[in-house]
PDB file of C-alpha atoms in Angstrom:
ATOM      1  CA  MET A   1      -6.705 -15.257  29.002  1.00  0.00           C
ATOM      2  CA  CYS A   2      -3.223 -13.675  29.364  1.00  0.00           C
ATOM      3  CA  VAL A   3      -2.129 -11.059  26.854  1.00  0.00           C
ATOM      4  CA  GLY A   4       0.791 -13.188  25.632  1.00  0.00           C
ATOM      5  CA  ARG A   5      -1.293 -16.344  25.273  1.00  0.00           C
ATOM      6  CA  CYS A   6      -3.960 -14.503  23.306  1.00  0.00           C
ATOM      7  CA  SER A   7      -1.277 -13.074  21.010  1.00  0.00           C
ATOM      8  CA  ARG A   8       0.055 -16.570  20.315  1.00  0.00           C
ATOM      9  CA  ILE A   9      -3.393 -17.539  19.050  1.00  0.00           C
ATOM     10  CA  VAL A  10      -4.380 -14.389  17.181  1.00  0.00           C
ATOM     11  CA  GLY A  11      -0.983 -13.800  15.541  1.00  0.00           C
ATOM     12  CA  PRO A  12      -0.612 -17.130  13.681  1.00  0.00           C
ATOM     13  CA  CYS A  13      -4.292 -17.057  12.676  1.00  0.00           C
ATOM     14  CA  LEU A  14      -3.792 -13.635  11.102  1.00  0.00           C
ATOM     15  CA  LEU A  15      -0.646 -14.866   9.343  1.00  0.00           C
ATOM     16  CA  VAL A  16      -2.595 -17.678   7.686  1.00  0.00           C
ATOM     17  CA  LEU A  17      -5.536 -15.435   6.788  1.00  0.00           C
ATOM     18  CA  GLY A  18      -3.232 -12.762   5.369  1.00  0.00           C
ATOM     19  CA  MET A  19      -1.519 -15.297   3.105  1.00  0.00           C
ATOM     20  CA  LEU A  20      -4.880 -16.685   1.944  1.00  0.00           C
ATOM     21  CA  SER A  21      -6.057 -13.173   1.165  1.00  0.00           C
ATOM     22  CA  MET A  22      -3.002 -12.436  -0.979  1.00  0.00           C
ATOM     23  CA  VAL A  23      -3.283 -15.718  -2.893  1.00  0.00           C
ATOM     24  CA  ALA A  24      -7.000 -15.201  -3.625  1.00  0.00           C
ATOM     25  CA  SER A  25      -6.413 -11.619  -4.774  1.00  0.00           C
ATOM     26  CA  ILE A  26      -3.594 -12.642  -7.120  1.00  0.00           C
ATOM     27  CA  LEU A  27      -5.586 -15.534  -8.597  1.00  0.00           C
ATOM     28  CA  LEU A  28      -8.390 -13.110  -9.493  1.00  0.00           C
ATOM     29  CA  LEU A  29      -5.961 -11.541 -11.981  1.00  0.00           C
ATOM     30  CA  PHE A  30      -5.586 -14.857 -13.829  1.00  0.00           C
ATOM     31  CA  PRO A  31      -9.066 -16.190 -14.733  1.00  0.00           C
ATOM     32  CA  GLY A  32      -8.864 -19.936 -15.238  1.00  0.00           C
ATOM     33  CA  GLY A  33      -5.120 -19.721 -14.679  1.00  0.00           C
ATOM     34  CA  ALA A  34      -4.626 -17.827 -17.973  1.00  0.00           C
ATOM     35  CA  TRP A  35      -2.405 -14.746 -18.120  1.00  0.00           C
ATOM     36  CA  GLN A  36      -3.451 -13.269 -21.490  1.00  0.00           C
ATOM     37  CA  TYR A  37      -6.543 -11.577 -20.046  1.00  0.00           C
ATOM     38  CA  LEU A  38      -4.361  -9.583 -17.655  1.00  0.00           C
ATOM     39  CA  VAL A  39      -2.069  -8.580 -20.520  1.00  0.00           C
ATOM     40  CA  ASP A  40      -5.065  -7.532 -22.657  1.00  0.00           C
ATOM     41  CA  GLY A  41      -6.638  -5.588 -19.778  1.00  0.00           C
ATOM     42  CA  HIS A  42      -9.725  -7.808 -19.586  1.00  0.00           C
ATOM     43  CA  ILE A  43      -9.780  -8.005 -15.786  1.00  0.00           C
ATOM     44  CA  SER A  44     -12.617  -6.653 -13.653  1.00  0.00           C
ATOM     45  CA  ARG A  45     -12.015  -3.286 -11.983  1.00  0.00           C
ATOM     46  CA  ARG A  46     -12.424  -4.717  -8.483  1.00  0.00           C
ATOM     47  CA  ALA A  47      -9.833  -7.425  -9.157  1.00  0.00           C
ATOM     48  CA  LYS A  48      -7.388  -4.783 -10.452  1.00  0.00           C
ATOM     49  CA  ILE A  49      -7.605  -2.963  -7.126  1.00  0.00           C
ATOM     50  CA  MET A  50      -6.233  -6.132  -5.462  1.00  0.00           C
ATOM     51  CA  PRO A  51      -7.751  -5.434  -2.021  1.00  0.00           C
ATOM     52  CA  GLY A  52      -6.629  -8.804  -0.726  1.00  0.00           C
ATOM     53  CA  THR A  53      -2.988  -7.932  -1.395  1.00  0.00           C
ATOM     54  CA  TRP A  54      -2.588  -4.554   0.281  1.00  0.00           C
ATOM     55  CA  GLY A  55      -5.634  -4.544   2.585  1.00  0.00           C
ATOM     56  CA  GLY A  56      -6.219  -8.088   3.769  1.00  0.00           C
ATOM     57  CA  GLY A  57      -2.632  -9.086   2.991  1.00  0.00           C
ATOM     58  CA  VAL A  58       0.314  -6.751   3.660  1.00  0.00           C
ATOM     59  CA  MET A  59      -1.354  -4.605   6.327  1.00  0.00           C
ATOM     60  CA  VAL A  60      -2.577  -7.675   8.204  1.00  0.00           C
ATOM     61  CA  LEU A  61       0.729  -9.552   7.849  1.00  0.00           C
ATOM     62  CA  LEU A  62       2.676  -6.635   9.346  1.00  0.00           C
ATOM     63  CA  ALA A  63       0.485  -6.705  12.431  1.00  0.00           C
ATOM     64  CA  ALA A  64       0.431 -10.513  12.574  1.00  0.00           C
ATOM     65  CA  THR A  65       4.238 -10.753  12.474  1.00  0.00           C
ATOM     66  CA  HIS A  66       4.636  -8.373  15.410  1.00  0.00           C
ATOM     67  CA  ILE A  67       1.811  -9.966  17.403  1.00  0.00           C
ATOM     68  CA  THR A  68       3.227 -13.464  16.895  1.00  0.00           C
ATOM     69  CA  ALA A  69       6.757 -12.369  17.802  1.00  0.00           C
ATOM     70  CA  VAL A  70       5.591 -10.711  21.035  1.00  0.00           C
ATOM     71  CA  GLY A  71       3.405 -13.691  21.944  1.00  0.00           C
ATOM     72  CA  TRP A  72       6.167 -16.254  21.524  1.00  0.00           C
ATOM     73  CA  ARG A  73       8.675 -14.046  23.286  1.00  0.00           C
ATOM     74  CA  CYS A  74       6.376 -14.284  26.276  1.00  0.00           C
ATOM     75  CA  ALA A  75       6.469 -18.078  26.013  1.00  0.00           C
ATOM     76  CA  CYS A  76      10.257 -18.344  25.712  1.00  0.00           C
ATOM     77  CA  CYS A  77      11.656 -15.884  28.252  1.00  0.00           C
ATOM     78  CA  SER A  78      10.666 -14.235  31.495  1.00  0.00           C
ATOM     79  CA  ASP A  79      11.130 -10.733  30.040  1.00  0.00           C
ATOM     80  CA  CYS A  80       8.197 -11.347  27.733  1.00  0.00           C
ATOM     81  CA  GLY A  81       7.358  -7.828  26.699  1.00  0.00           C
ATOM     82  CA  THR A  82       6.778  -4.225  27.590  1.00  0.00           C
ATOM     83  CA  ARG A  83       3.879  -1.848  27.422  1.00  0.00           C
ATOM     84  CA  ARG A  84       5.609  -0.312  24.395  1.00  0.00           C
ATOM     85  CA  ASN A  85       5.257  -3.630  22.535  1.00  0.00           C
ATOM     86  CA  ALA A  86       1.619  -3.804  23.533  1.00  0.00           C
ATOM     87  CA  PHE A  87       1.046  -0.234  22.302  1.00  0.00           C
ATOM     88  CA  LEU A  88       2.757  -1.017  18.980  1.00  0.00           C
ATOM     89  CA  SER A  89       0.550  -4.076  18.538  1.00  0.00           C
ATOM     90  CA  VAL A  90      -2.521  -1.865  19.082  1.00  0.00           C
ATOM     91  CA  VAL A  91      -1.358   0.606  16.413  1.00  0.00           C
ATOM     92  CA  LEU A  92      -0.556  -2.138  13.892  1.00  0.00           C
ATOM     93  CA  SER A  93      -3.820  -3.929  14.669  1.00  0.00           C
ATOM     94  CA  LYS A  94      -5.784  -0.756  13.987  1.00  0.00           C
ATOM     95  CA  LEU A  95      -4.085  -0.440  10.597  1.00  0.00           C
ATOM     96  CA  ALA A  96      -4.816  -4.108   9.924  1.00  0.00           C
ATOM     97  CA  LEU A  97      -8.439  -3.541  10.918  1.00  0.00           C
ATOM     98  CA  LEU A  98      -8.719  -0.714   8.381  1.00  0.00           C
ATOM     99  CA  GLY A  99      -7.052  -2.833   5.697  1.00  0.00           C
ATOM    100  CA  SER A 100      -9.256  -5.866   6.276  1.00  0.00           C
ATOM    101  CA  ALA A 101     -12.381  -3.669   6.391  1.00  0.00           C
ATOM    102  CA  ALA A 102     -11.378  -2.130   3.035  1.00  0.00           C
ATOM    103  CA  CYS A 103     -10.826  -5.625   1.632  1.00  0.00           C
ATOM    104  CA  PHE A 104     -14.291  -6.646   2.844  1.00  0.00           C
ATOM    105  CA  PHE A 105     -15.859  -3.570   1.232  1.00  0.00           C
ATOM    106  CA  PHE A 106     -14.195  -4.022  -2.168  1.00  0.00           C
ATOM    107  CA  SER A 107     -14.864  -7.766  -2.153  1.00  0.00           C
ATOM    108  CA  MET A 108     -18.541  -7.096  -1.567  1.00  0.00           C
ATOM    109  CA  LEU A 109     -18.528  -4.635  -4.477  1.00  0.00           C
ATOM    110  CA  GLY A 110     -16.761  -7.206  -6.623  1.00  0.00           C
ATOM    111  CA  LEU A 111     -19.449  -9.804  -5.922  1.00  0.00           C
ATOM    112  CA  THR A 112     -22.205  -7.253  -6.545  1.00  0.00           C
ATOM    113  CA  ASP A 113     -20.825  -6.057  -9.900  1.00  0.00           C
ATOM    114  CA  GLY A 114     -19.910  -9.482 -11.226  1.00  0.00           C
ATOM    115  CA  PRO A 115     -17.053 -10.230 -13.619  1.00  0.00           C
ATOM    116  CA  LEU A 116     -15.883  -8.474 -16.738  1.00  0.00           C
ATOM    117  CA  CYS A 117     -16.419 -10.871 -19.622  1.00  0.00           C
ATOM    118  CA  PHE A 118     -17.032 -11.261 -23.360  1.00  0.00           C
ATOM    119  CA  TYR A 119     -20.738 -11.762 -23.998  1.00  0.00           C
ATOM    120  CA  ASN A 120     -23.513 -11.191 -26.510  1.00  0.00           C
ATOM    121  CA  THR A 121     -25.731  -8.232 -25.644  1.00  0.00           C
ATOM    122  CA  THR A 122     -29.469  -8.151 -26.267  1.00  0.00           C
ATOM    123  CA  GLU A 123     -29.040  -5.053 -28.433  1.00  0.00           C
ATOM    124  CA  PRO A 124     -28.400  -5.890 -32.118  1.00  0.00           C
ATOM    125  CA  SER A 125     -26.258  -2.777 -32.606  1.00  0.00           C
ATOM    126  CA  ASN A 126     -23.711  -3.842 -29.973  1.00  0.00           C
ATOM    127  CA  GLY A 127     -23.328  -7.572 -30.520  1.00  0.00           C
ATOM    128  CA  LEU A 128     -20.377  -9.219 -28.777  1.00  0.00           C
ATOM    129  CA  ILE A 129     -18.598  -6.918 -26.312  1.00  0.00           C
ATOM    130  CA  TRP A 130     -16.414  -6.915 -23.194  1.00  0.00           C
ATOM    131  CA  ASN A 131     -18.468  -5.518 -20.321  1.00  0.00           C
ATOM    132  CA  TYR A 132     -20.242  -6.344 -17.045  1.00  0.00           C
ATOM    133  CA  PRO A 133     -23.414  -8.263 -17.967  1.00  0.00           C
ATOM    134  CA  PHE A 134     -24.702  -8.544 -14.392  1.00  0.00           C
ATOM    135  CA  VAL A 135     -24.061  -5.027 -13.117  1.00  0.00           C
ATOM    136  CA  ASP A 136     -27.531  -3.731 -14.043  1.00  0.00           C
ATOM    137  CA  ASN A 137     -29.412  -6.347 -12.026  1.00  0.00           C
ATOM    138  CA  ARG A 138     -31.594  -4.508  -9.556  1.00  0.00           C
ATOM    139  CA  GLY A 139     -31.957  -5.704  -5.992  1.00  0.00           C
ATOM    140  CA  LEU A 140     -30.430  -8.616  -4.138  1.00  0.00           C
ATOM    141  CA  ALA A 141     -33.272 -10.923  -5.131  1.00  0.00           C
ATOM    142  CA  ASP A 142     -32.374 -10.487  -8.802  1.00  0.00           C
ATOM    143  CA  SER A 143     -28.645 -10.964  -8.307  1.00  0.00           C
ATOM    144  CA  TYR A 144     -26.832 -13.356 -10.633  1.00  0.00           C
ATOM    145  CA  LEU A 145     -25.403 -15.022  -7.513  1.00  0.00           C
ATOM    146  CA  PHE A 146     -28.735 -16.786  -6.972  1.00  0.00           C
ATOM    147  CA  TYR A 147     -29.162 -17.823 -10.613  1.00  0.00           C
ATOM    148  CA  PRO A 148     -26.251 -20.011 -11.745  1.00  0.00           C
ATOM    149  CA  SER A 149     -28.188 -20.753 -14.926  1.00  0.00           C
ATOM    150  CA  THR A 150     -27.372 -17.204 -16.095  1.00  0.00           C
ATOM    151  CA  TRP A 151     -23.622 -17.660 -15.668  1.00  0.00           C
ATOM    152  CA  GLY A 152     -23.374 -19.061 -19.170  1.00  0.00           C
ATOM    153  CA  THR A 153     -23.973 -15.517 -20.456  1.00  0.00           C
ATOM    154  CA  CYS A 154     -20.211 -14.988 -20.260  1.00  0.00           C
ATOM    155  CA  LEU A 155     -18.533 -16.633 -23.239  1.00  0.00           C
ATOM    156  CA  GLU A 156     -14.964 -15.742 -22.347  1.00  0.00           C
ATOM    157  CA  PRO A 157     -12.954 -16.337 -20.193  1.00  0.00           C
ATOM    158  CA  VAL A 158     -14.380 -19.829 -19.789  1.00  0.00           C
ATOM    159  CA  GLY A 159     -15.806 -20.316 -16.284  1.00  0.00           C
ATOM    160  CA  ILE A 160     -15.096 -16.708 -15.324  1.00  0.00           C
ATOM    161  CA  VAL A 161     -18.255 -16.290 -13.225  1.00  0.00           C
ATOM    162  CA  ALA A 162     -17.505 -19.282 -11.001  1.00  0.00           C
ATOM    163  CA  TRP A 163     -13.864 -18.161 -10.709  1.00  0.00           C
ATOM    164  CA  HIS A 164     -14.921 -14.610  -9.819  1.00  0.00           C
ATOM    165  CA  VAL A 165     -17.535 -15.682  -7.263  1.00  0.00           C
ATOM    166  CA  THR A 166     -15.271 -18.277  -5.608  1.00  0.00           C
ATOM    167  CA  PHE A 167     -12.316 -16.013  -4.920  1.00  0.00           C
ATOM    168  CA  PHE A 168     -14.251 -12.861  -4.060  1.00  0.00           C
ATOM    169  CA  SER A 169     -16.354 -14.941  -1.648  1.00  0.00           C
ATOM    170  CA  LEU A 170     -13.145 -16.286  -0.131  1.00  0.00           C
ATOM    171  CA  LEU A 171     -11.829 -12.738   0.230  1.00  0.00           C
ATOM    172  CA  LEU A 172     -15.094 -11.692   1.853  1.00  0.00           C
ATOM    173  CA  LEU A 173     -14.952 -14.487   4.445  1.00  0.00           C
ATOM    174  CA  VAL A 174     -11.231 -14.078   5.127  1.00  0.00           C
ATOM    175  CA  SER A 175     -11.482 -10.307   5.578  1.00  0.00           C
ATOM    176  CA  ALA A 176     -14.471 -10.714   7.902  1.00  0.00           C
ATOM    177  CA  ALA A 177     -12.435 -13.090  10.078  1.00  0.00           C
ATOM    178  CA  GLU A 178      -9.515 -10.638   9.991  1.00  0.00           C
ATOM    179  CA  VAL A 179     -11.775  -7.815  11.181  1.00  0.00           C
ATOM    180  CA  VAL A 180     -12.884  -9.890  14.172  1.00  0.00           C
ATOM    181  CA  LEU A 181      -9.369 -11.028  15.109  1.00  0.00           C
ATOM    182  CA  THR A 182      -7.778  -7.591  14.744  1.00  0.00           C
ATOM    183  CA  PHE A 183     -10.533  -6.081  16.885  1.00  0.00           C
ATOM    184  CA  LEU A 184      -9.854  -8.714  19.569  1.00  0.00           C
ATOM    185  CA  GLN A 185      -6.137  -7.965  19.376  1.00  0.00           C
ATOM    186  CA  ILE A 186      -6.791  -4.239  19.843  1.00  0.00           C
ATOM    187  CA  ILE A 187      -8.628  -5.057  23.076  1.00  0.00           C
ATOM    188  CA  ASN A 188      -5.849  -7.495  24.038  1.00  0.00           C
ATOM    189  CA  GLY A 189      -3.156  -4.908  23.325  1.00  0.00           C
ATOM    190  CA  CYS A 190      -4.975  -2.245  25.331  1.00  0.00           C
ATOM    191  CA  ALA A 191      -5.088  -4.669  28.241  1.00  0.00           C
ATOM    192  CA  GLY A 192      -1.340  -5.163  27.854  1.00  0.00           C
ATOM    193  CA  CYS A 193      -0.779  -1.388  27.889  1.00  0.00           C
ATOM    194  CA  LEU A 194      -2.780  -0.946  31.076  1.00  0.00           C
ATOM    195  CA  CYS A 195      -1.942  -4.116  32.997  1.00  0.00           C
ATOM    196  CA  GLY A 196       1.262  -5.429  31.448  1.00  0.00           C
ATOM    197  CA  PHE A 197       1.909  -9.025  30.414  1.00  0.00           C
ATOM    198  CA  CYS A 198       0.524 -11.393  33.030  1.00  0.00           C
ATOM    199  CA  GLU A 199       2.930 -14.180  32.051  1.00  0.00           C
ATOM    200  CA  GLY A 200       5.835 -12.122  33.306  1.00  0.00           C
ATOM    201  CA  LYS A 201       4.018 -11.757  36.644  1.00  0.00           C
ATOM    202  CA  GLU A 202       3.312 -15.502  36.746  1.00  0.00           C
ATOM    203  CA  ALA A 203       6.982 -16.226  36.123  1.00  0.00           C
ATOM    204  CA  GLY A 204       7.935 -13.948  39.045  1.00  0.00           C
ATOM    205  CA  LEU A 205       5.415 -15.597  41.342  1.00  0.00           C
ATOM    206  CA  SER A 206       6.699 -19.058  40.480  1.00  0.00           C
ATOM    207  CA  ARG A 207      10.121 -18.104  41.881  1.00  0.00           C
ATOM    208  CA  VAL A 208       8.599 -17.157  45.246  1.00  0.00           C
ATOM    209  CA  PRO A 209       8.847 -20.057  47.744  1.00  0.00           C
ATOM    210  CA  GLY A 210       5.493 -21.613  48.490  1.00  0.00           C
ATOM    211  CA  VAL A 211       3.773 -20.001  45.477  1.00  0.00           C
ATOM    212  CA  ARG A 212       2.770 -22.215  42.526  1.00  0.00           C
TER     213      ARG A 212
END
């Protein structure tokens, strides 16, 4: 596949994924759509980091915007790009790869720790507290993710476990897809640096009599 054509596929896909990542990360700050928990500071530490905003969002969107612009420039004019554009796309894609990998890492930690919620501890001296009721589960087999019956442990915010799992899972999947696409674009950009944009060569050949 030509460098420009590949960019026209990868770029828009990254734009969509970057927007999804930002939306999911922002929604994690508003459990159940309520804002008072953010004001009171009752938001999980992984959600406060907002990895989907800066990692899977802004860093990916910067690369996606440049990649898309270069790809469609190739489609619209014969002077479709230079090796400098290809090199810039490689640099931005590497930054996007780091950002999406960080988003994947923090999302995985967020799923592992579980949400911050108001619950009743088993210790009589503590009673009702705000904490992480699932963080002490040992081993993947004992994870709360596989036992939805335990999600009722959290009394407030209502439905916080399902909210937490849904959007951190979405961030995990989106960031994984971003890692794959940015890695492909790095290879694509390197090919553009070494070989140029093949669509420009095809356009030149089409003007030669007898060549289709």
